[in-house]
PDB file of C-alpha atoms in Angstrom:
ATOM      1  CA  UNK U 101      33.626  -2.093  14.563  1.00 56.00           C
ATOM      2  CA  UNK U 102      30.953   0.303  13.251  1.00 59.00           C
ATOM      3  CA  UNK U 103      29.203  -2.435  11.309  1.00 61.00           C
ATOM      4  CA  UNK U 104      29.320  -4.656  14.406  1.00 70.00           C
ATOM      5  CA  UNK U 105      27.525  -1.888  16.328  1.00 70.00           C
ATOM      6  CA  UNK U 106      24.955  -1.727  13.554  1.00 70.00           C
ATOM      7  CA  UNK U 107      24.630  -5.517  13.708  1.00 74.00           C
ATOM      8  CA  UNK U 108      23.998  -5.311  17.444  1.00 77.00           C
ATOM      9  CA  UNK U 109      21.356  -2.584  17.169  1.00 78.00           C
ATOM     10  CA  UNK U 110      19.749  -3.564  13.839  1.00 81.00           C
ATOM     11  CA  UNK U 111      20.290  -7.343  13.932  1.00 78.00           C
ATOM     12  CA  UNK U 112      17.421  -8.033  16.333  1.00 81.00           C
ATOM     13  CA  UNK U 113      15.205  -5.343  14.801  1.00 84.00           C
ATOM     14  CA  UNK U 114      12.235  -6.745  12.843  1.00 87.00           C
ATOM     15  CA  UNK U 115      12.362  -5.539   9.252  1.00 89.00           C
ATOM     16  CA  UNK U 116      10.365  -6.393   6.149  1.00 89.00           C
ATOM     17  CA  UNK U 117      13.389  -7.518   4.134  1.00 90.00           C
ATOM     18  CA  UNK U 118      15.683 -10.477   3.625  1.00 91.00           C
ATOM     19  CA  UNK U 119      18.622 -11.196   5.913  1.00 89.00           C
ATOM     20  CA  UNK U 120      20.987 -10.327   3.062  1.00 92.00           C
ATOM     21  CA  UNK U 121      19.372  -6.900   2.669  1.00 92.00           C
ATOM     22  CA  UNK U 122      19.598  -6.342   6.414  1.00 90.00           C
ATOM     23  CA  UNK U 123      23.310  -7.281   6.351  1.00 89.00           C
ATOM     24  CA  UNK U 124      23.880  -4.851   3.477  1.00 91.00           C
ATOM     25  CA  UNK U 125      22.070  -2.136   5.449  1.00 91.00           C
ATOM     26  CA  UNK U 126      24.324  -2.755   8.442  1.00 88.00           C
ATOM     27  CA  UNK U 127      27.416  -2.443   6.251  1.00 89.00           C
ATOM     28  CA  UNK U 128      26.006   0.698   4.652  1.00 91.00           C
ATOM     29  CA  UNK U 129      25.418   2.282   8.067  1.00 89.00           C
ATOM     30  CA  UNK U 130      29.054   1.644   8.931  1.00 87.00           C
ATOM     31  CA  UNK U 131      30.157   3.225   5.639  1.00 91.00           C
ATOM     32  CA  UNK U 132      27.935   6.250   6.261  1.00 91.00           C
ATOM     33  CA  UNK U 133      29.514   6.771   9.673  1.00 89.00           C
ATOM     34  CA  UNK U 134      33.006   6.553   8.160  1.00 90.00           C
ATOM     35  CA  UNK U 135      31.978   9.020   5.418  1.00 93.00           C
ATOM     36  CA  UNK U 136      30.611  11.458   8.016  1.00 93.00           C
ATOM     37  CA  UNK U 137      33.836  11.168  10.021  1.00 92.00           C
ATOM     38  CA  UNK U 138      35.819  11.925   6.851  1.00 94.00           C
ATOM     39  CA  UNK U 139      33.539  14.883   6.067  1.00 95.00           C
ATOM     40  CA  UNK U 140      34.187  16.242   9.572  1.00 94.00           C
ATOM     41  CA  UNK U 141      37.949  16.058   8.962  1.00 94.00           C
ATOM     42  CA  UNK U 142      37.538  17.853   5.643  1.00 95.00           C
ATOM     43  CA  UNK U 143      35.374  20.484   7.351  1.00 95.00           C
ATOM     44  CA  UNK U 144      38.135  21.040   9.934  1.00 94.00           C
ATOM     45  CA  UNK U 145      40.779  21.288   7.211  1.00 94.00           C
ATOM     46  CA  UNK U 146      38.716  23.824   5.307  1.00 94.00           C
ATOM     47  CA  UNK U 147      37.235  25.986   8.111  1.00 94.00           C
ATOM     48  CA  UNK U 148      39.463  25.148  11.088  1.00 94.00           C
ATOM     49  CA  UNK U 149      36.419  24.270  13.192  1.00 94.00           C
ATOM     50  CA  UNK U 150      35.958  20.929  14.874  1.00 91.00           C
ATOM     51  CA  UNK U 151      32.834  18.881  14.470  1.00 90.00           C
ATOM     52  CA  UNK U 152      32.878  15.688  16.462  1.00 87.00           C
ATOM     53  CA  UNK U 153      31.397  12.355  15.508  1.00 87.00           C
ATOM     54  CA  UNK U 154      31.164  10.142  18.539  1.00 88.00           C
ATOM     55  CA  UNK U 155      29.973   6.614  19.117  1.00 86.00           C
ATOM     56  CA  UNK U 156      26.910   8.176  20.736  1.00 90.00           C
ATOM     57  CA  UNK U 157      26.143  10.123  17.551  1.00 89.00           C
ATOM     58  CA  UNK U 158      26.495   6.881  15.575  1.00 88.00           C
ATOM     59  CA  UNK U 159      24.088   5.112  17.917  1.00 89.00           C
ATOM     60  CA  UNK U 160      21.761   8.099  17.608  1.00 92.00           C
ATOM     61  CA  UNK U 161      21.944   7.714  13.813  1.00 90.00           C
ATOM     62  CA  UNK U 162      20.933   4.047  14.133  1.00 90.00           C
ATOM     63  CA  UNK U 163      18.113   4.907  16.577  1.00 92.00           C
ATOM     64  CA  UNK U 164      16.873   7.604  14.206  1.00 94.00           C
ATOM     65  CA  UNK U 165      16.868   5.109  11.364  1.00 92.00           C
ATOM     66  CA  UNK U 166      14.901   2.593  13.424  1.00 93.00           C
ATOM     67  CA  UNK U 167      12.375   5.232  14.430  1.00 95.00           C
ATOM     68  CA  UNK U 168      11.929   6.458  10.861  1.00 96.00           C
ATOM     69  CA  UNK U 169      11.674   2.879   9.581  1.00 95.00           C
ATOM     70  CA  UNK U 170       8.975   2.006  12.125  1.00 95.00           C
ATOM     71  CA  UNK U 171       6.893   5.095  11.319  1.00 97.00           C
ATOM     72  CA  UNK U 172       7.182   4.596   7.551  1.00 97.00           C
ATOM     73  CA  UNK U 173       6.404   0.875   7.875  1.00 95.00           C
ATOM     74  CA  UNK U 174       3.294   1.745   9.885  1.00 96.00           C
ATOM     75  CA  UNK U 175       2.233   4.192   7.153  1.00 97.00           C
ATOM     76  CA  UNK U 176       2.831   1.619   4.424  1.00 97.00           C
ATOM     77  CA  UNK U 177       0.863  -1.038   6.317  1.00 96.00           C
ATOM     78  CA  UNK U 178      -2.014   1.382   6.831  1.00 98.00           C
ATOM     79  CA  UNK U 179      -2.068   2.219   3.121  1.00 98.00           C
ATOM     80  CA  UNK U 180      -1.841  -1.469   2.234  1.00 97.00           C
ATOM     81  CA  UNK U 181      -4.803  -2.206   4.517  1.00 98.00           C
ATOM     82  CA  UNK U 182      -6.811   0.546   2.828  1.00 98.00           C
ATOM     83  CA  UNK U 183      -5.915  -0.763  -0.619  1.00 98.00           C
ATOM     84  CA  UNK U 184      -6.802  -4.334   0.350  1.00 98.00           C
ATOM     85  CA  UNK U 185     -10.100  -3.151   1.818  1.00 98.00           C
ATOM     86  CA  UNK U 186     -10.857  -1.248  -1.384  1.00 97.00           C
ATOM     87  CA  UNK U 187      -9.991  -4.272  -3.502  1.00 97.00           C
ATOM     88  CA  UNK U 188     -12.248  -6.489  -1.393  1.00 97.00           C
ATOM     89  CA  UNK U 189     -15.086  -4.025  -1.915  1.00 98.00           C
ATOM     90  CA  UNK U 190     -14.423  -3.978  -5.667  1.00 97.00           C
ATOM     91  CA  UNK U 191     -14.559  -7.782  -5.832  1.00 97.00           C
ATOM     92  CA  UNK U 192     -17.740  -7.745  -3.770  1.00 97.00           C
ATOM     93  CA  UNK U 193     -19.253  -5.180  -6.152  1.00 98.00           C
ATOM     94  CA  UNK U 194     -18.201  -7.341  -9.113  1.00 97.00           C
ATOM     95  CA  UNK U 195     -20.101 -10.300  -7.641  1.00 97.00           C
ATOM     96  CA  UNK U 196     -23.119  -8.081  -6.950  1.00 97.00           C
ATOM     97  CA  UNK U 197     -23.109  -6.904 -10.576  1.00 97.00           C
ATOM     98  CA  UNK U 198     -22.975 -10.524 -11.794  1.00 97.00           C
ATOM     99  CA  UNK U 199     -25.955 -11.407  -9.580  1.00 97.00           C
ATOM    100  CA  UNK U 200     -27.877  -8.356 -10.785  1.00 97.00           C
ATOM    101  CA  UNK U 201     -27.181  -9.306 -14.411  1.00 97.00           C
ATOM    102  CA  UNK U 202     -28.654 -12.764 -13.789  1.00 95.00           C
ATOM    103  CA  UNK U 203     -31.691 -11.189 -12.136  1.00 96.00           C
ATOM    104  CA  UNK U 204     -32.032  -8.697 -15.002  1.00 97.00           C
ATOM    105  CA  UNK U 205     -31.954 -11.480 -17.573  1.00 96.00           C
ATOM    106  CA  UNK U 206     -34.735 -13.322 -15.695  1.00 95.00           C
ATOM    107  CA  UNK U 207     -36.797 -10.126 -15.336  1.00 96.00           C
ATOM    108  CA  UNK U 208     -36.336  -9.362 -19.074  1.00 96.00           C
ATOM    109  CA  UNK U 209     -37.700 -12.823 -19.885  1.00 95.00           C
ATOM    110  CA  UNK U 210     -40.675 -12.198 -17.584  1.00 94.00           C
ATOM    111  CA  UNK U 211     -41.207  -8.766 -19.154  1.00 96.00           C
ATOM    112  CA  UNK U 212     -41.099 -10.211 -22.687  1.00 95.00           C
ATOM    113  CA  UNK U 213     -43.676 -12.825 -21.667  1.00 95.00           C
ATOM    114  CA  UNK U 214     -45.895 -10.174 -20.070  1.00 95.00           C
ATOM    115  CA  UNK U 215     -45.634  -8.017 -23.208  1.00 96.00           C
ATOM    116  CA  UNK U 216     -46.601 -11.008 -25.372  1.00 95.00           C
ATOM    117  CA  UNK U 217     -49.599 -11.763 -23.150  1.00 94.00           C
ATOM    118  CA  UNK U 218     -50.623  -8.083 -23.158  1.00 95.00           C
ATOM    119  CA  UNK U 219     -50.370  -7.943 -26.937  1.00 94.00           C
ATOM    120  CA  UNK U 220     -52.547 -11.058 -27.298  1.00 94.00           C
ATOM    121  CA  UNK U 221     -55.042  -9.627 -24.800  1.00 94.00           C
ATOM    122  CA  UNK U 222     -55.136  -6.322 -26.688  1.00 93.00           C
ATOM    123  CA  UNK U 223     -55.817  -8.188 -29.947  1.00 92.00           C
ATOM    124  CA  UNK U 224     -58.652 -10.133 -28.280  1.00 89.00           C
ATOM    125  CA  UNK U 225     -60.123  -6.956 -26.772  1.00 91.00           C
ATOM    126  CA  UNK U 226     -59.879  -5.136 -30.117  1.00 89.00           C
ATOM    127  CA  UNK U 227     -61.583  -8.036 -31.879  1.00 87.00           C
ATOM    128  CA  UNK U 228     -64.310  -8.187 -29.221  1.00 86.00           C
ATOM    129  CA  UNK U 229     -64.829  -4.431 -29.429  1.00 87.00           C
ATOM    130  CA  UNK U 230     -65.109  -4.597 -33.220  1.00 82.00           C
ATOM    131  CA  UNK U 231     -67.689  -7.424 -32.998  1.00 82.00           C
ATOM    132  CA  UNK U 232     -69.676  -5.538 -30.336  1.00 81.00           C
ATOM    133  CA  UNK U 233     -69.802  -2.351 -32.414  1.00 81.00           C
ATOM    134  CA  UNK U 234     -71.308  -4.175 -35.453  1.00 71.00           C
TER     135      UNK U 234
END
């Protein structure tokens, strides 16, 4: 009956898991409630004080789980969005670096050509200066 209550309150709840995992969770919640009930009996036997576990406390346990799950799922999704945004920026930077490398290669070729022309011009100027000084 406890797992059927869990099925009722968790069954329609959207979770990021398979149906088999959700079914196992529902069974686990029932087992937890039974274990808490047993612990309450043991507490009474040991200390002679009653602690009551009611259907309302079980439903409160399920509601607490749902609330915690929703908040943690929101946190995980936020972190995942940040990670995906960071990865997108890294891929964008990778493409930018590739483009800059292509540009650098072209500029290095232009620079080498300019250096060659400057060297030839310097040789011509030196030769002309030497002729003019004689």
